[in-house]
Amino acid sequence: MTSSRLARRLALTAGGAAIIGMVSLTAACGEAEQAPEETTPTTTTTTTTTTTPPPPPPVEPTEKAPRIDPGGPNPFSPTVHAPPPPTAVPGHH
């Protein structure tokens, strides 16, 4: 009973120490933000011109899929057939 409590306390202590270590490492490696420098207000005028991009090239299929006819064979069925199971005399394994 006391050994399980001791194990729980050790696990709790190790977990707490790991969390504190990660938080302190994150805080130490973080960059401090600097306040923006004060500047005098200036007025700038910008003119933008927009141009229309050229049309995309025509779309072409990447693969030619076989046509599926309602009454025809299925082109997606496998062409390899499995060999028949071996036959054995009953009672012999």
Tab-separated table of N, CA and C in Angstrom, residues 5-90:
chain	number	residue	atom	x	y	z
A	5	ARG	N	1.694	4.325	-3.032
A	5	ARG	CA	1.601	5.766	-2.751
A	5	ARG	C	2.918	6.451	-3.060
A	6	LEU	N	4.018	5.807	-2.686
A	6	LEU	CA	5.336	6.362	-2.954
A	6	LEU	C	5.569	6.461	-4.465
A	7	ALA	N	5.147	5.448	-5.205
A	7	ALA	CA	5.309	5.464	-6.659
A	7	ALA	C	4.484	6.587	-7.270
A	8	ARG	N	3.261	6.794	-6.783
A	8	ARG	CA	2.419	7.883	-7.280
A	8	ARG	C	3.041	9.239	-6.981
A	9	ARG	N	3.567	9.388	-5.777
A	9	ARG	CA	4.179	10.677	-5.413
A	9	ARG	C	5.419	10.949	-6.259
A	10	LEU	N	6.220	9.908	-6.490
A	10	LEU	CA	7.399	10.085	-7.328
A	10	LEU	C	6.998	10.448	-8.761
A	11	ALA	N	5.968	9.803	-9.287
A	11	ALA	CA	5.503	10.108	-10.642
A	11	ALA	C	4.962	11.528	-10.705
A	12	LEU	N	4.216	11.940	-9.706
A	12	LEU	CA	3.679	13.291	-9.655
A	12	LEU	C	4.803	14.314	-9.570
A	13	THR	N	5.800	14.055	-8.759
A	13	THR	CA	6.933	14.967	-8.628
A	13	THR	C	7.712	15.056	-9.943
A	14	ALA	N	7.940	13.914	-10.575
A	14	ALA	CA	8.674	13.916	-11.846
A	14	ALA	C	7.885	14.643	-12.929
A	15	GLY	N	6.586	14.437	-12.981
A	15	GLY	CA	5.744	15.129	-13.964
A	15	GLY	C	5.718	16.616	-13.737
A	16	GLY	N	5.588	17.020	-12.470
A	16	GLY	CA	5.599	18.458	-12.144
A	16	GLY	C	6.923	19.102	-12.500
A	17	ALA	N	8.014	18.411	-12.215
A	17	ALA	CA	9.328	18.947	-12.550
A	17	ALA	C	9.494	19.061	-14.058
A	18	ALA	N	8.974	18.112	-14.802
A	18	ALA	CA	9.060	18.168	-16.263
A	18	ALA	C	8.267	19.342	-16.810
A	19	ILE	N	7.078	19.567	-16.268
A	19	ILE	CA	6.253	20.689	-16.725
A	19	ILE	C	6.928	22.011	-16.397
A	20	ILE	N	7.435	22.146	-15.197
A	20	ILE	CA	8.120	23.385	-14.809
A	20	ILE	C	9.352	23.601	-15.685
A	21	GLY	N	10.077	22.539	-15.983
A	21	GLY	CA	11.247	22.653	-16.855
A	21	GLY	C	10.878	23.099	-18.263
A	22	MET	N	9.795	22.547	-18.816
A	22	MET	CA	9.380	22.943	-20.159
A	22	MET	C	8.917	24.393	-20.198
A	23	VAL	N	8.183	24.814	-19.175
A	23	VAL	CA	7.719	26.199	-19.128
A	23	VAL	C	8.890	27.160	-19.005
A	24	SER	N	9.841	26.849	-18.161
A	24	SER	CA	10.986	27.749	-17.994
A	24	SER	C	11.856	27.764	-19.245
A	25	LEU	N	12.012	26.643	-19.910
A	25	LEU	CA	12.783	26.596	-21.146
A	25	LEU	C	12.095	27.409	-22.243
A	26	THR	N	10.792	27.302	-22.317
A	26	THR	CA	10.039	28.076	-23.305
A	26	THR	C	10.154	29.569	-23.024
A	27	ALA	N	10.072	29.947	-21.765
A	27	ALA	CA	10.177	31.360	-21.417
A	27	ALA	C	11.585	31.885	-21.667
A	28	ALA	N	12.601	31.072	-21.438
A	28	ALA	CA	13.974	31.530	-21.618
A	28	ALA	C	14.339	31.645	-23.093
A	29	CYS	N	13.783	30.812	-23.938
A	29	CYS	CA	14.131	30.813	-25.362
A	29	CYS	C	13.242	31.734	-26.181
A	30	GLY	N	12.218	32.281	-25.597
A	30	GLY	CA	11.320	33.163	-26.337
A	30	GLY	C	11.969	34.502	-26.611
A	31	GLU	N	11.510	35.148	-27.679
A	31	GLU	CA	12.029	36.466	-28.017
A	31	GLU	C	11.146	37.529	-27.374
A	32	ALA	N	11.790	38.538	-26.832
A	32	ALA	CA	11.046	39.631	-26.227
A	32	ALA	C	10.547	40.556	-27.332
A	33	GLU	N	9.298	40.958	-27.239
A	33	GLU	CA	8.746	41.867	-28.233
A	33	GLU	C	9.165	43.290	-27.883
A	34	GLN	N	9.529	44.040	-28.913
A	34	GLN	CA	9.928	45.420	-28.698
A	34	GLN	C	8.775	46.331	-29.087
A	35	ALA	N	8.661	47.440	-28.378
A	35	ALA	CA	7.624	48.412	-28.681
A	35	ALA	C	7.967	49.093	-30.002
A	36	PRO	N	6.975	49.421	-30.818
A	36	PRO	CA	7.264	50.087	-32.080
A	36	PRO	C	7.795	51.507	-31.836
A	37	GLU	N	8.705	51.911	-32.689
A	37	GLU	CA	9.278	53.241	-32.553
A	37	GLU	C	8.254	54.283	-32.980
A	38	GLU	N	8.293	55.419	-32.318
A	38	GLU	CA	7.365	56.487	-32.676
A	38	GLU	C	7.919	57.217	-33.891
A	39	THR	N	7.046	57.473	-34.852
A	39	THR	CA	7.444	58.176	-36.054
A	39	THR	C	6.487	59.322	-36.309
A	40	THR	N	6.924	60.230	-37.127
A	40	THR	CA	6.046	61.343	-37.483
A	40	THR	C	5.118	60.876	-38.598
A	41	PRO	N	3.882	61.328	-38.591
A	41	PRO	CA	2.940	60.883	-39.618
A	41	PRO	C	3.345	61.435	-40.988
A	42	THR	N	3.316	60.587	-41.987
A	42	THR	CA	3.612	60.995	-43.352
A	42	THR	C	2.481	60.542	-44.252
A	43	THR	N	2.310	61.230	-45.341
A	43	THR	CA	1.264	60.897	-46.298
A	43	THR	C	1.919	60.375	-47.565
A	44	THR	N	1.480	59.228	-47.985
A	44	THR	CA	1.998	58.663	-49.218
A	44	THR	C	0.836	58.350	-50.139
A	45	THR	N	1.063	58.502	-51.409
A	45	THR	CA	0.042	58.202	-52.390
A	45	THR	C	0.567	57.082	-53.273
A	46	THR	N	-0.236	56.048	-53.399
A	46	THR	CA	0.168	54.930	-54.244
A	46	THR	C	-0.878	54.729	-55.320
A	47	THR	N	-0.413	54.395	-56.480
A	47	THR	CA	-1.301	54.112	-57.595
A	47	THR	C	-1.073	52.662	-58.005
A	48	THR	N	-2.152	51.927	-58.064
A	48	THR	CA	-2.030	50.531	-58.454
A	48	THR	C	-2.754	50.311	-59.762
A	49	THR	N	-2.157	49.524	-60.596
A	49	THR	CA	-2.803	49.157	-61.846
A	49	THR	C	-2.994	47.655	-61.833
A	50	THR	N	-4.139	47.251	-62.300
A	50	THR	CA	-4.418	45.821	-62.323
A	50	THR	C	-4.465	45.345	-63.753
A	51	THR	N	-3.899	44.197	-63.964
A	51	THR	CA	-3.951	43.572	-65.276
A	51	THR	C	-4.602	42.217	-65.116
A	52	THR	N	-5.284	41.807	-66.136
A	52	THR	CA	-5.933	40.502	-66.063
A	52	THR	C	-4.917	39.428	-66.411
A	53	PRO	N	-4.887	38.359	-65.655
A	53	PRO	CA	-3.931	37.288	-65.946
A	53	PRO	C	-4.353	36.552	-67.220
A	54	PRO	N	-3.402	35.949	-67.889
A	54	PRO	CA	-3.766	35.209	-69.106
A	54	PRO	C	-4.614	33.996	-68.742
A	55	PRO	N	-5.460	33.552	-69.668
A	55	PRO	CA	-6.312	32.396	-69.346
A	55	PRO	C	-5.462	31.142	-69.172
A	56	PRO	N	-5.901	30.232	-68.316
A	56	PRO	CA	-5.122	29.007	-68.100
A	56	PRO	C	-5.155	28.128	-69.347
A	57	PRO	N	-4.171	27.262	-69.492
A	57	PRO	CA	-4.169	26.368	-70.656
A	57	PRO	C	-5.342	25.394	-70.579
A	58	PRO	N	-5.744	24.846	-71.712
A	58	PRO	CA	-6.884	23.914	-71.682
A	58	PRO	C	-6.561	22.676	-70.851
A	59	VAL	N	-7.581	22.161	-70.204
A	59	VAL	CA	-7.423	21.012	-69.320
A	59	VAL	C	-7.425	19.737	-70.150
A	60	GLU	N	-6.455	18.879	-69.890
A	60	GLU	CA	-6.371	17.594	-70.574
A	60	GLU	C	-6.402	16.488	-69.528
A	61	PRO	N	-7.066	15.375	-69.821
A	61	PRO	CA	-7.098	14.282	-68.844
A	61	PRO	C	-5.708	13.664	-68.700
A	62	THR	N	-5.384	13.272	-67.479
A	62	THR	CA	-4.077	12.679	-67.233
A	62	THR	C	-4.064	11.187	-67.544
A	63	GLU	N	-5.201	10.553	-67.445
A	63	GLU	CA	-5.291	9.134	-67.743
A	63	GLU	C	-6.503	8.901	-68.626
A	64	LYS	N	-6.410	7.921	-69.438
A	64	LYS	CA	-7.556	7.567	-70.283
A	64	LYS	C	-8.224	6.352	-69.649
A	65	ALA	N	-9.347	6.585	-69.024
A	65	ALA	CA	-10.072	5.510	-68.362
A	65	ALA	C	-10.872	4.735	-69.397
A	66	PRO	N	-11.014	3.422	-69.223
A	66	PRO	CA	-11.820	2.640	-70.166
A	66	PRO	C	-13.294	3.001	-70.033
A	67	ARG	N	-13.986	2.893	-71.119
A	67	ARG	CA	-15.414	3.189	-71.117
A	67	ARG	C	-16.167	2.020	-70.504
A	68	ILE	N	-17.177	2.324	-69.732
A	68	ILE	CA	-17.992	1.287	-69.116
A	68	ILE	C	-19.330	1.269	-69.841
A	69	ASP	N	-19.572	0.175	-70.537
A	69	ASP	CA	-20.847	0.009	-71.229
A	69	ASP	C	-21.790	-0.741	-70.301
A	70	PRO	N	-23.096	-0.390	-70.326
A	70	PRO	CA	-24.032	-1.060	-69.419
A	70	PRO	C	-24.095	-2.574	-69.593
A	71	GLY	N	-23.985	-3.076	-70.826
A	71	GLY	CA	-24.104	-4.516	-71.022
A	71	GLY	C	-22.768	-5.200	-71.238
A	72	GLY	N	-21.686	-4.424	-71.281
A	72	GLY	CA	-20.382	-4.981	-71.597
A	72	GLY	C	-19.675	-5.539	-70.381
A	73	PRO	N	-18.504	-6.141	-70.605
A	73	PRO	CA	-17.739	-6.675	-69.472
A	73	PRO	C	-17.143	-5.541	-68.642
A	74	ASN	N	-16.832	-5.865	-67.429
A	74	ASN	CA	-16.250	-4.875	-66.523
A	74	ASN	C	-14.754	-4.777	-66.827
A	75	PRO	N	-14.254	-3.611	-67.282
A	75	PRO	CA	-12.832	-3.500	-67.604
A	75	PRO	C	-11.949	-3.460	-66.358
A	76	PHE	N	-12.527	-3.290	-65.189
A	76	PHE	CA	-11.736	-3.214	-63.969
A	76	PHE	C	-11.589	-4.569	-63.286
A	77	SER	N	-12.188	-5.608	-63.823
A	77	SER	CA	-12.076	-6.917	-63.193
A	77	SER	C	-10.689	-7.489	-63.460
A	78	PRO	N	-10.154	-8.267	-62.534
A	78	PRO	CA	-8.806	-8.805	-62.728
A	78	PRO	C	-8.789	-9.855	-63.837
A	79	THR	N	-7.650	-9.953	-64.498
A	79	THR	CA	-7.525	-10.932	-65.573
A	79	THR	C	-6.855	-12.215	-65.084
A	80	VAL	N	-6.254	-12.210	-63.908
A	80	VAL	CA	-5.576	-13.383	-63.379
A	80	VAL	C	-6.564	-14.190	-62.555
A	81	HIS	N	-6.617	-15.477	-62.824
A	81	HIS	CA	-7.508	-16.357	-62.073
A	81	HIS	C	-6.671	-17.225	-61.138
A	82	ALA	N	-7.170	-17.447	-59.941
A	82	ALA	CA	-6.467	-18.263	-58.958
A	82	ALA	C	-6.534	-19.736	-59.352
A	83	PRO	N	-5.492	-20.504	-59.045
A	83	PRO	CA	-5.539	-21.936	-59.364
A	83	PRO	C	-6.557	-22.631	-58.462
A	84	PRO	N	-7.094	-23.751	-58.916
A	84	PRO	CA	-8.064	-24.458	-58.086
A	84	PRO	C	-7.387	-25.039	-56.846
A	85	PRO	N	-8.143	-25.283	-55.803
A	85	PRO	CA	-7.545	-25.831	-54.581
A	85	PRO	C	-7.056	-27.257	-54.814
A	86	PRO	N	-6.010	-27.653	-54.118
A	86	PRO	CA	-5.516	-29.021	-54.305
A	86	PRO	C	-6.516	-30.021	-53.728
A	87	THR	N	-6.599	-31.136	-54.378
A	87	THR	CA	-7.504	-32.180	-53.872
A	87	THR	C	-6.669	-33.236	-53.167
A	88	ALA	N	-7.161	-33.692	-52.068
A	88	ALA	CA	-6.471	-34.713	-51.287
A	88	ALA	C	-7.438	-35.830	-50.980
A	89	VAL	N	-6.900	-36.950	-50.707
A	89	VAL	CA	-7.708	-38.089	-50.342
A	89	VAL	C	-8.274	-37.803	-48.946
A	90	PRO	N	-9.565	-38.036	-48.707
A	90	PRO	CA	-10.122	-37.776	-47.376
A	90	PRO	C	-9.384	-38.578	-46.311
